[in-house]
């Protein structure tokens, strides 16, 4: 097998030869520097790179000077492209599977190819790498807050687009003792937060992570009602979004989260009114919140 090459800055590297198999390769979720050296090795040496969208992957490959054959593999052509990729692996090829961003098989069609490869007893080699849900989990502040309990978490993809089904799904979380992570679209964020306020109650801690690893990365902390007010005040909600929901059994709002709520409220309300809004959302003392708001406003 011919060896491939990749570059990092002014340095050129030769990738090692790869054994036949399906290599599941995570790619950056925003910042192109979030590539592992092993992932670059695999992409540079693969006989074929199966991409969710070849144009998106081309941007990453150009960044690292990688020139390998690419084919599309997505929900529209999986039935016809999948068997051909499996045939190539059975004949000795190394196929790298990538999604547009992040770890393949997390809300993308790559899972079908992995299942089929395993059914045919072909080697499947997973690589660790960038993942939006796990990155949001790290920044959520929910891990390690349980008293004597495991830090359970689960990723549930996208919530249903229809309100009835979405509320039913959220109501099932009302007593969950696990951290729950969801993807959400900017267009549905307000509706989802409104349903969370109804289904999860006024004091359940939530983090909305936007544009993770990108230039405009932000983490919005609070309860569903306060976050709904914050995003409703924006002209337009943009960016890739992950929502993290704290466990029901975990102490919900930290002092840091309440401070963030006060700061957000102070952007559009007087001090007393801001304290009142946060008191209603959290159940905390309006007087104490007023004093805290004054302290936050002090230089």
PDB file of C-alpha atoms in Angstrom:
ATOM      1  CA  UNK A   1       0.000   0.000   0.000  1.00  0.00           C
ATOM      2  CA  UNK A   2       1.370   3.397  -0.915  1.00  0.00           C
ATOM      3  CA  UNK A   3       2.104   5.608   2.058  1.00  0.00           C
ATOM      4  CA  UNK A   4       0.463   9.002   2.336  1.00  0.00           C
ATOM      5  CA  UNK A   5       1.653  12.290   3.752  1.00  0.00           C
ATOM      6  CA  UNK A   6       0.323  15.179   5.811  1.00  0.00           C
ATOM      7  CA  UNK A   7       1.729  18.492   6.936  1.00  0.00           C
ATOM      8  CA  UNK A   8       1.489  20.529  10.125  1.00  0.00           C
ATOM      9  CA  UNK A   9       2.793  24.021   9.535  1.00  0.00           C
ATOM     10  CA  UNK A  10       6.137  23.683   7.764  1.00  0.00           C
ATOM     11  CA  UNK A  11       6.646  20.094   8.869  1.00  0.00           C
ATOM     12  CA  UNK A  12       5.860  17.128   6.625  1.00  0.00           C
ATOM     13  CA  UNK A  13       5.023  13.680   8.010  1.00  0.00           C
ATOM     14  CA  UNK A  14       4.781  10.264   6.383  1.00  0.00           C
ATOM     15  CA  UNK A  15       1.813   8.193   7.503  1.00  0.00           C
ATOM     16  CA  UNK A  16       2.362   4.520   8.356  1.00  0.00           C
ATOM     17  CA  UNK A  17       0.785   1.735   6.345  1.00  0.00           C
ATOM     18  CA  UNK A  18      -2.696   0.662   7.408  1.00  0.00           C
ATOM     19  CA  UNK A  19      -4.127  -2.820   7.683  1.00  0.00           C
ATOM     20  CA  UNK A  20      -7.418  -3.459   5.921  1.00  0.00           C
ATOM     21  CA  UNK A  21     -10.477  -2.327   7.839  1.00  0.00           C
ATOM     22  CA  UNK A  22     -13.028   0.393   8.475  1.00  0.00           C
ATOM     23  CA  UNK A  23     -11.418   3.244  10.430  1.00  0.00           C
ATOM     24  CA  UNK A  24     -13.946   5.458  12.228  1.00  0.00           C
ATOM     25  CA  UNK A  25     -12.240   8.864  12.374  1.00  0.00           C
ATOM     26  CA  UNK A  26     -13.503  11.882  14.364  1.00  0.00           C
ATOM     27  CA  UNK A  27     -12.959  15.308  12.817  1.00  0.00           C
ATOM     28  CA  UNK A  28     -13.042  18.779  14.430  1.00  0.00           C
ATOM     29  CA  UNK A  29     -16.398  20.242  15.452  1.00  0.00           C
ATOM     30  CA  UNK A  30     -15.199  23.749  14.671  1.00  0.00           C
ATOM     31  CA  UNK A  31     -11.535  24.431  15.343  1.00  0.00           C
ATOM     32  CA  UNK A  32      -9.451  22.635  12.714  1.00  0.00           C
ATOM     33  CA  UNK A  33      -6.587  22.286  15.209  1.00  0.00           C
ATOM     34  CA  UNK A  34      -8.634  19.702  17.119  1.00  0.00           C
ATOM     35  CA  UNK A  35      -7.254  16.836  15.044  1.00  0.00           C
ATOM     36  CA  UNK A  36      -5.249  14.047  16.628  1.00  0.00           C
ATOM     37  CA  UNK A  37      -1.984  12.911  15.059  1.00  0.00           C
ATOM     38  CA  UNK A  38      -3.386   9.403  14.777  1.00  0.00           C
ATOM     39  CA  UNK A  39      -6.412  10.674  12.862  1.00  0.00           C
ATOM     40  CA  UNK A  40      -4.122  12.512  10.451  1.00  0.00           C
ATOM     41  CA  UNK A  41      -2.082   9.334  10.006  1.00  0.00           C
ATOM     42  CA  UNK A  42      -5.198   7.371   9.101  1.00  0.00           C
ATOM     43  CA  UNK A  43      -6.627   9.961   6.710  1.00  0.00           C
ATOM     44  CA  UNK A  44      -3.280  10.327   4.943  1.00  0.00           C
ATOM     45  CA  UNK A  45      -2.815   6.576   4.523  1.00  0.00           C
ATOM     46  CA  UNK A  46      -6.388   5.453   3.787  1.00  0.00           C
ATOM     47  CA  UNK A  47      -7.142   4.051   0.363  1.00  0.00           C
ATOM     48  CA  UNK A  48     -10.476   5.870   0.385  1.00  0.00           C
ATOM     49  CA  UNK A  49     -12.087   8.405   2.714  1.00  0.00           C
ATOM     50  CA  UNK A  50     -15.858   7.950   2.985  1.00  0.00           C
ATOM     51  CA  UNK A  51     -17.331  11.380   3.766  1.00  0.00           C
ATOM     52  CA  UNK A  52     -20.755  12.591   4.781  1.00  0.00           C
ATOM     53  CA  UNK A  53     -20.057  15.497   2.385  1.00  0.00           C
ATOM     54  CA  UNK A  54     -16.866  15.422   0.323  1.00  0.00           C
ATOM     55  CA  UNK A  55     -16.784  19.223   0.059  1.00  0.00           C
ATOM     56  CA  UNK A  56     -16.774  19.682   3.825  1.00  0.00           C
ATOM     57  CA  UNK A  57     -14.044  17.096   4.324  1.00  0.00           C
ATOM     58  CA  UNK A  58     -11.990  18.692   1.522  1.00  0.00           C
ATOM     59  CA  UNK A  59     -11.543  21.821   3.648  1.00  0.00           C
ATOM     60  CA  UNK A  60      -9.996  19.767   6.455  1.00  0.00           C
ATOM     61  CA  UNK A  61      -7.784  17.756   4.120  1.00  0.00           C
ATOM     62  CA  UNK A  62      -6.429  20.892   2.454  1.00  0.00           C
ATOM     63  CA  UNK A  63      -5.568  22.306   5.886  1.00  0.00           C
ATOM     64  CA  UNK A  64      -3.230  19.349   6.472  1.00  0.00           C
ATOM     65  CA  UNK A  65      -2.009  18.778   2.928  1.00  0.00           C
ATOM     66  CA  UNK A  66      -3.741  15.413   2.573  1.00  0.00           C
ATOM     67  CA  UNK A  67      -4.602  14.190  -0.909  1.00  0.00           C
ATOM     68  CA  UNK A  68      -6.498  10.895  -0.818  1.00  0.00           C
ATOM     69  CA  UNK A  69      -9.493   9.624  -2.822  1.00  0.00           C
ATOM     70  CA  UNK A  70     -12.845  10.674  -1.371  1.00  0.00           C
ATOM     71  CA  UNK A  71     -16.350   9.330  -1.898  1.00  0.00           C
ATOM     72  CA  UNK A  72     -19.631  10.396  -0.363  1.00  0.00           C
ATOM     73  CA  UNK A  73     -21.398   8.127   2.109  1.00  0.00           C
ATOM     74  CA  UNK A  74     -24.617   9.531   3.530  1.00  0.00           C
ATOM     75  CA  UNK A  75     -28.274   8.737   4.161  1.00  0.00           C
ATOM     76  CA  UNK A  76     -29.091   9.279   0.484  1.00  0.00           C
ATOM     77  CA  UNK A  77     -26.632   6.785  -1.012  1.00  0.00           C
ATOM     78  CA  UNK A  78     -25.867   4.375   1.864  1.00  0.00           C
ATOM     79  CA  UNK A  79     -27.755   1.493   0.236  1.00  0.00           C
ATOM     80  CA  UNK A  80     -25.628   1.598  -2.909  1.00  0.00           C
ATOM     81  CA  UNK A  81     -22.311   2.983  -1.627  1.00  0.00           C
ATOM     82  CA  UNK A  82     -22.119   0.840   1.509  1.00  0.00           C
ATOM     83  CA  UNK A  83     -21.748  -2.566  -0.234  1.00  0.00           C
ATOM     84  CA  UNK A  84     -18.996  -1.185  -2.471  1.00  0.00           C
ATOM     85  CA  UNK A  85     -17.015   0.117   0.527  1.00  0.00           C
ATOM     86  CA  UNK A  86     -17.385  -3.214   2.305  1.00  0.00           C
ATOM     87  CA  UNK A  87     -16.208  -5.037  -0.817  1.00  0.00           C
ATOM     88  CA  UNK A  88     -13.074  -2.870  -0.930  1.00  0.00           C
ATOM     89  CA  UNK A  89     -12.309  -3.653   2.703  1.00  0.00           C
ATOM     90  CA  UNK A  90     -12.746  -7.394   2.084  1.00  0.00           C
ATOM     91  CA  UNK A  91     -10.244  -7.080  -0.768  1.00  0.00           C
ATOM     92  CA  UNK A  92      -7.636  -5.481   1.512  1.00  0.00           C
ATOM     93  CA  UNK A  93      -8.390  -1.757   1.504  1.00  0.00           C
ATOM     94  CA  UNK A  94      -8.310   0.636   4.442  1.00  0.00           C
ATOM     95  CA  UNK A  95     -11.420   2.836   4.436  1.00  0.00           C
ATOM     96  CA  UNK A  96     -11.636   5.924   6.672  1.00  0.00           C
ATOM     97  CA  UNK A  97     -15.164   6.963   7.646  1.00  0.00           C
ATOM     98  CA  UNK A  98     -15.685  10.617   8.635  1.00  0.00           C
ATOM     99  CA  UNK A  99     -18.702  12.813   9.320  1.00  0.00           C
ATOM    100  CA  UNK A 100     -18.947  16.514   8.546  1.00  0.00           C
ATOM    101  CA  UNK A 101     -17.908  17.321  12.122  1.00  0.00           C
ATOM    102  CA  UNK A 102     -17.216  15.387  15.288  1.00  0.00           C
ATOM    103  CA  UNK A 103     -17.345  11.686  15.974  1.00  0.00           C
ATOM    104  CA  UNK A 104     -19.017   9.468  13.351  1.00  0.00           C
ATOM    105  CA  UNK A 105     -22.099   7.497  14.414  1.00  0.00           C
ATOM    106  CA  UNK A 106     -23.245  10.336  16.737  1.00  0.00           C
ATOM    107  CA  UNK A 107     -26.375  11.523  14.919  1.00  0.00           C
ATOM    108  CA  UNK A 108     -25.078  10.645  11.456  1.00  0.00           C
ATOM    109  CA  UNK A 109     -25.587   7.696   9.062  1.00  0.00           C
ATOM    110  CA  UNK A 110     -22.201   6.023   9.638  1.00  0.00           C
ATOM    111  CA  UNK A 111     -23.683   3.580  12.155  1.00  0.00           C
ATOM    112  CA  UNK A 112     -25.193   1.483   9.357  1.00  0.00           C
ATOM    113  CA  UNK A 113     -21.810   0.919   7.722  1.00  0.00           C
ATOM    114  CA  UNK A 114     -20.222  -0.144  11.009  1.00  0.00           C
ATOM    115  CA  UNK A 115     -23.012  -2.649  11.681  1.00  0.00           C
ATOM    116  CA  UNK A 116     -22.687  -4.092   8.194  1.00  0.00           C
ATOM    117  CA  UNK A 117     -18.893  -4.352   8.491  1.00  0.00           C
ATOM    118  CA  UNK A 118     -19.193  -6.235  11.778  1.00  0.00           C
ATOM    119  CA  UNK A 119     -21.821  -8.555  10.302  1.00  0.00           C
ATOM    120  CA  UNK A 120     -19.335  -9.414   7.558  1.00  0.00           C
ATOM    121  CA  UNK A 121     -16.608  -9.924  10.198  1.00  0.00           C
ATOM    122  CA  UNK A 122     -14.509  -7.056   8.848  1.00  0.00           C
ATOM    123  CA  UNK A 123     -12.221  -5.100  11.161  1.00  0.00           C
ATOM    124  CA  UNK A 124     -13.668  -1.887  12.630  1.00  0.00           C
ATOM    125  CA  UNK A 125     -11.072   0.418  14.192  1.00  0.00           C
ATOM    126  CA  UNK A 126     -12.492   3.376  16.205  1.00  0.00           C
ATOM    127  CA  UNK A 127     -10.360   6.443  16.908  1.00  0.00           C
ATOM    128  CA  UNK A 128     -11.027   8.860  19.788  1.00  0.00           C
ATOM    129  CA  UNK A 129     -11.466  12.537  19.045  1.00  0.00           C
ATOM    130  CA  UNK A 130     -13.675  15.607  19.015  1.00  0.00           C
ATOM    131  CA  UNK A 131     -17.269  15.247  20.242  1.00  0.00           C
ATOM    132  CA  UNK A 132     -19.680  18.133  20.819  1.00  0.00           C
ATOM    133  CA  UNK A 133     -21.757  16.340  23.500  1.00  0.00           C
ATOM    134  CA  UNK A 134     -18.697  15.347  25.531  1.00  0.00           C
ATOM    135  CA  UNK A 135     -17.171  18.818  25.205  1.00  0.00           C
ATOM    136  CA  UNK A 136     -20.427  20.366  26.440  1.00  0.00           C
ATOM    137  CA  UNK A 137     -20.484  17.861  29.309  1.00  0.00           C
ATOM    138  CA  UNK A 138     -16.993  18.938  30.401  1.00  0.00           C
ATOM    139  CA  UNK A 139     -18.045  22.587  30.592  1.00  0.00           C
ATOM    140  CA  UNK A 140     -21.484  21.998  32.108  1.00  0.00           C
ATOM    141  CA  UNK A 141     -20.391  21.947  35.737  1.00  0.00           C
ATOM    142  CA  UNK A 142     -22.780  19.056  36.387  1.00  0.00           C
ATOM    143  CA  UNK A 143     -20.138  16.334  36.696  1.00  0.00           C
ATOM    144  CA  UNK A 144     -18.929  15.699  40.231  1.00  0.00           C
ATOM    145  CA  UNK A 145     -21.823  17.462  41.941  1.00  0.00           C
ATOM    146  CA  UNK A 146     -23.680  14.309  42.957  1.00  0.00           C
ATOM    147  CA  UNK A 147     -23.550  13.241  46.574  1.00  0.00           C
ATOM    148  CA  UNK A 148     -22.250   9.682  46.632  1.00  0.00           C
ATOM    149  CA  UNK A 149     -23.691   8.866  43.215  1.00  0.00           C
ATOM    150  CA  UNK A 150     -22.125   8.016  39.900  1.00  0.00           C
ATOM    151  CA  UNK A 151     -21.815  10.777  37.324  1.00  0.00           C
ATOM    152  CA  UNK A 152     -24.173   9.097  34.880  1.00  0.00           C
ATOM    153  CA  UNK A 153     -24.852  10.854  31.618  1.00  0.00           C
ATOM    154  CA  UNK A 154     -26.579  10.059  28.361  1.00  0.00           C
ATOM    155  CA  UNK A 155     -26.688  11.608  24.918  1.00  0.00           C
ATOM    156  CA  UNK A 156     -30.099  11.505  23.245  1.00  0.00           C
ATOM    157  CA  UNK A 157     -29.552  13.140  19.864  1.00  0.00           C
ATOM    158  CA  UNK A 158     -32.233  15.622  18.802  1.00  0.00           C
ATOM    159  CA  UNK A 159     -35.515  16.113  20.638  1.00  0.00           C
ATOM    160  CA  UNK A 160     -38.670  15.501  18.571  1.00  0.00           C
ATOM    161  CA  UNK A 161     -39.653  18.524  16.442  1.00  0.00           C
ATOM    162  CA  UNK A 162     -43.355  18.297  17.404  1.00  0.00           C
ATOM    163  CA  UNK A 163     -44.325  19.857  20.727  1.00  0.00           C
ATOM    164  CA  UNK A 164     -46.415  16.976  22.081  1.00  0.00           C
ATOM    165  CA  UNK A 165     -43.713  14.376  21.500  1.00  0.00           C
ATOM    166  CA  UNK A 166     -41.020  16.759  22.744  1.00  0.00           C
ATOM    167  CA  UNK A 167     -42.834  17.436  26.011  1.00  0.00           C
ATOM    168  CA  UNK A 168     -43.455  13.756  26.578  1.00  0.00           C
ATOM    169  CA  UNK A 169     -39.754  13.056  26.111  1.00  0.00           C
ATOM    170  CA  UNK A 170     -38.811  15.853  28.510  1.00  0.00           C
ATOM    171  CA  UNK A 171     -41.378  14.822  31.119  1.00  0.00           C
ATOM    172  CA  UNK A 172     -39.682  11.432  31.229  1.00  0.00           C
ATOM    173  CA  UNK A 173     -36.566  13.269  32.448  1.00  0.00           C
ATOM    174  CA  UNK A 174     -38.301  14.958  35.369  1.00  0.00           C
ATOM    175  CA  UNK A 175     -36.952  12.427  37.878  1.00  0.00           C
ATOM    176  CA  UNK A 176     -33.838  11.337  35.983  1.00  0.00           C
ATOM    177  CA  UNK A 177     -30.641  11.052  38.021  1.00  0.00           C
ATOM    178  CA  UNK A 178     -28.451  11.281  34.905  1.00  0.00           C
ATOM    179  CA  UNK A 179     -27.020  14.290  33.091  1.00  0.00           C
ATOM    180  CA  UNK A 180     -28.805  14.473  29.739  1.00  0.00           C
ATOM    181  CA  UNK A 181     -27.379  15.966  26.548  1.00  0.00           C
ATOM    182  CA  UNK A 182     -29.274  16.956  23.407  1.00  0.00           C
ATOM    183  CA  UNK A 183     -28.528  18.571  20.083  1.00  0.00           C
ATOM    184  CA  UNK A 184     -30.927  21.356  19.117  1.00  0.00           C
ATOM    185  CA  UNK A 185     -31.372  23.637  16.136  1.00  0.00           C
ATOM    186  CA  UNK A 186     -31.380  27.433  16.581  1.00  0.00           C
ATOM    187  CA  UNK A 187     -34.840  27.593  15.006  1.00  0.00           C
ATOM    188  CA  UNK A 188     -36.347  25.358  17.706  1.00  0.00           C
ATOM    189  CA  UNK A 189     -34.368  26.517  20.738  1.00  0.00           C
ATOM    190  CA  UNK A 190     -37.033  28.872  22.149  1.00  0.00           C
ATOM    191  CA  UNK A 191     -39.795  26.288  21.807  1.00  0.00           C
ATOM    192  CA  UNK A 192     -37.604  23.651  23.432  1.00  0.00           C
ATOM    193  CA  UNK A 193     -36.701  25.883  26.386  1.00  0.00           C
ATOM    194  CA  UNK A 194     -40.381  26.719  26.877  1.00  0.00           C
ATOM    195  CA  UNK A 195     -41.209  23.002  26.989  1.00  0.00           C
ATOM    196  CA  UNK A 196     -38.319  22.395  29.389  1.00  0.00           C
ATOM    197  CA  UNK A 197     -39.686  25.031  31.743  1.00  0.00           C
ATOM    198  CA  UNK A 198     -43.035  23.229  31.740  1.00  0.00           C
ATOM    199  CA  UNK A 199     -41.708  19.675  31.941  1.00  0.00           C
ATOM    200  CA  UNK A 200     -38.705  20.057  34.254  1.00  0.00           C
ATOM    201  CA  UNK A 201     -39.799  22.777  36.666  1.00  0.00           C
ATOM    202  CA  UNK A 202     -38.448  26.240  37.465  1.00  0.00           C
ATOM    203  CA  UNK A 203     -35.164  25.340  39.156  1.00  0.00           C
ATOM    204  CA  UNK A 204     -33.619  22.597  37.014  1.00  0.00           C
ATOM    205  CA  UNK A 205     -30.130  23.714  35.998  1.00  0.00           C
ATOM    206  CA  UNK A 206     -29.515  23.832  32.246  1.00  0.00           C
ATOM    207  CA  UNK A 207     -26.557  24.820  30.076  1.00  0.00           C
ATOM    208  CA  UNK A 208     -26.958  25.852  26.443  1.00  0.00           C
ATOM    209  CA  UNK A 209     -23.602  25.496  24.666  1.00  0.00           C
ATOM    210  CA  UNK A 210     -23.286  27.315  21.354  1.00  0.00           C
ATOM    211  CA  UNK A 211     -20.586  27.153  18.676  1.00  0.00           C
ATOM    212  CA  UNK A 212     -18.316  24.907  20.754  1.00  0.00           C
ATOM    213  CA  UNK A 213     -14.595  25.363  19.869  1.00  0.00           C
ATOM    214  CA  UNK A 214     -15.445  28.118  17.381  1.00  0.00           C
ATOM    215  CA  UNK A 215     -14.732  31.842  17.538  1.00  0.00           C
ATOM    216  CA  UNK A 216     -18.113  32.695  19.089  1.00  0.00           C
ATOM    217  CA  UNK A 217     -18.245  29.837  21.601  1.00  0.00           C
ATOM    218  CA  UNK A 218     -20.587  30.633  24.492  1.00  0.00           C
ATOM    219  CA  UNK A 219     -22.050  28.763  27.450  1.00  0.00           C
ATOM    220  CA  UNK A 220     -25.372  30.055  28.765  1.00  0.00           C
ATOM    221  CA  UNK A 221     -26.264  28.856  32.269  1.00  0.00           C
ATOM    222  CA  UNK A 222     -29.458  29.075  34.269  1.00  0.00           C
ATOM    223  CA  UNK A 223     -32.900  27.509  34.418  1.00  0.00           C
ATOM    224  CA  UNK A 224     -35.217  27.060  31.445  1.00  0.00           C
ATOM    225  CA  UNK A 225     -37.199  30.234  32.171  1.00  0.00           C
ATOM    226  CA  UNK A 226     -34.173  32.492  32.524  1.00  0.00           C
ATOM    227  CA  UNK A 227     -32.536  31.033  29.423  1.00  0.00           C
ATOM    228  CA  UNK A 228     -35.761  31.420  27.477  1.00  0.00           C
ATOM    229  CA  UNK A 229     -35.862  35.105  28.386  1.00  0.00           C
ATOM    230  CA  UNK A 230     -32.200  35.519  27.470  1.00  0.00           C
ATOM    231  CA  UNK A 231     -32.487  33.953  24.032  1.00  0.00           C
ATOM    232  CA  UNK A 232     -35.856  35.590  23.317  1.00  0.00           C
ATOM    233  CA  UNK A 233     -34.149  38.954  23.727  1.00  0.00           C
ATOM    234  CA  UNK A 234     -31.672  38.146  20.947  1.00  0.00           C
ATOM    235  CA  UNK A 235     -32.356  39.332  17.422  1.00  0.00           C
ATOM    236  CA  UNK A 236     -31.542  35.886  16.120  1.00  0.00           C
ATOM    237  CA  UNK A 237     -30.230  32.685  17.644  1.00  0.00           C
ATOM    238  CA  UNK A 238     -27.413  31.189  15.592  1.00  0.00           C
ATOM    239  CA  UNK A 239     -24.891  28.398  15.747  1.00  0.00           C
ATOM    240  CA  UNK A 240     -24.606  24.713  16.543  1.00  0.00           C
ATOM    241  CA  UNK A 241     -26.213  23.979  19.916  1.00  0.00           C
ATOM    242  CA  UNK A 242     -25.873  21.333  22.629  1.00  0.00           C
ATOM    243  CA  UNK A 243     -28.187  21.457  25.659  1.00  0.00           C
ATOM    244  CA  UNK A 244     -27.071  19.856  28.931  1.00  0.00           C
ATOM    245  CA  UNK A 245     -29.678  19.174  31.633  1.00  0.00           C
ATOM    246  CA  UNK A 246     -28.641  18.552  35.227  1.00  0.00           C
ATOM    247  CA  UNK A 247     -29.833  15.447  37.071  1.00  0.00           C
ATOM    248  CA  UNK A 248     -32.965  15.854  39.165  1.00  0.00           C
ATOM    249  CA  UNK A 249     -31.078  14.607  42.213  1.00  0.00           C
ATOM    250  CA  UNK A 250     -28.199  17.055  41.837  1.00  0.00           C
ATOM    251  CA  UNK A 251     -28.300  20.458  43.593  1.00  0.00           C
ATOM    252  CA  UNK A 252     -29.485  22.578  40.709  1.00  0.00           C
ATOM    253  CA  UNK A 253     -28.356  26.173  40.546  1.00  0.00           C
ATOM    254  CA  UNK A 254     -24.858  27.029  41.732  1.00  0.00           C
ATOM    255  CA  UNK A 255     -23.983  30.542  42.919  1.00  0.00           C
ATOM    256  CA  UNK A 256     -22.032  30.978  39.681  1.00  0.00           C
ATOM    257  CA  UNK A 257     -25.105  30.097  37.635  1.00  0.00           C
ATOM    258  CA  UNK A 258     -27.260  32.535  39.624  1.00  0.00           C
ATOM    259  CA  UNK A 259     -24.639  35.252  39.087  1.00  0.00           C
ATOM    260  CA  UNK A 260     -24.828  34.585  35.343  1.00  0.00           C
ATOM    261  CA  UNK A 261     -28.616  34.905  35.511  1.00  0.00           C
ATOM    262  CA  UNK A 262     -28.305  38.228  37.346  1.00  0.00           C
ATOM    263  CA  UNK A 263     -25.795  39.567  34.831  1.00  0.00           C
ATOM    264  CA  UNK A 264     -28.108  38.620  31.967  1.00  0.00           C
ATOM    265  CA  UNK A 265     -31.117  40.198  33.672  1.00  0.00           C
ATOM    266  CA  UNK A 266     -29.181  43.405  34.412  1.00  0.00           C
ATOM    267  CA  UNK A 267     -28.611  43.917  30.709  1.00  0.00           C
ATOM    268  CA  UNK A 268     -32.279  44.733  30.173  1.00  0.00           C
ATOM    269  CA  UNK A 269     -33.708  45.589  33.606  1.00  0.00           C
ATOM    270  CA  UNK A 270     -33.039  47.823  36.593  1.00  0.00           C
ATOM    271  CA  UNK A 271     -31.315  46.269  39.579  1.00  0.00           C
ATOM    272  CA  UNK A 272     -34.447  45.722  41.659  1.00  0.00           C
ATOM    273  CA  UNK A 273     -36.408  44.293  38.738  1.00  0.00           C
ATOM    274  CA  UNK A 274     -33.513  42.037  37.735  1.00  0.00           C
ATOM    275  CA  UNK A 275     -33.304  40.669  41.275  1.00  0.00           C
ATOM    276  CA  UNK A 276     -37.049  40.064  41.276  1.00  0.00           C
ATOM    277  CA  UNK A 277     -36.912  38.188  37.957  1.00  0.00           C
ATOM    278  CA  UNK A 278     -34.133  35.906  39.157  1.00  0.00           C
ATOM    279  CA  UNK A 279     -35.871  35.379  42.509  1.00  0.00           C
ATOM    280  CA  UNK A 280     -39.015  34.222  40.719  1.00  0.00           C
ATOM    281  CA  UNK A 281     -37.020  31.880  38.490  1.00  0.00           C
ATOM    282  CA  UNK A 282     -34.886  30.357  41.257  1.00  0.00           C
ATOM    283  CA  UNK A 283     -36.907  30.640  44.450  1.00  0.00           C
ATOM    284  CA  UNK A 284     -34.053  32.514  46.148  1.00  0.00           C
ATOM    285  CA  UNK A 285     -34.429  35.602  48.319  1.00  0.00           C
ATOM    286  CA  UNK A 286     -35.108  38.748  46.283  1.00  0.00           C
ATOM    287  CA  UNK A 287     -33.351  40.847  48.948  1.00  0.00           C
ATOM    288  CA  UNK A 288     -30.207  38.718  48.828  1.00  0.00           C
ATOM    289  CA  UNK A 289     -30.262  38.769  45.046  1.00  0.00           C
ATOM    290  CA  UNK A 290     -30.651  42.551  45.034  1.00  0.00           C
ATOM    291  CA  UNK A 291     -27.562  42.906  47.222  1.00  0.00           C
ATOM    292  CA  UNK A 292     -25.681  40.498  45.009  1.00  0.00           C
ATOM    293  CA  UNK A 293     -26.734  42.415  41.897  1.00  0.00           C
ATOM    294  CA  UNK A 294     -25.382  45.626  43.406  1.00  0.00           C
ATOM    295  CA  UNK A 295     -22.085  43.890  44.087  1.00  0.00           C
ATOM    296  CA  UNK A 296     -21.898  42.616  40.508  1.00  0.00           C
ATOM    297  CA  UNK A 297     -22.493  46.123  39.185  1.00  0.00           C
ATOM    298  CA  UNK A 298     -19.721  47.610  41.325  1.00  0.00           C
ATOM    299  CA  UNK A 299     -16.435  48.165  39.485  1.00  0.00           C
TER     300      UNK A 299
END
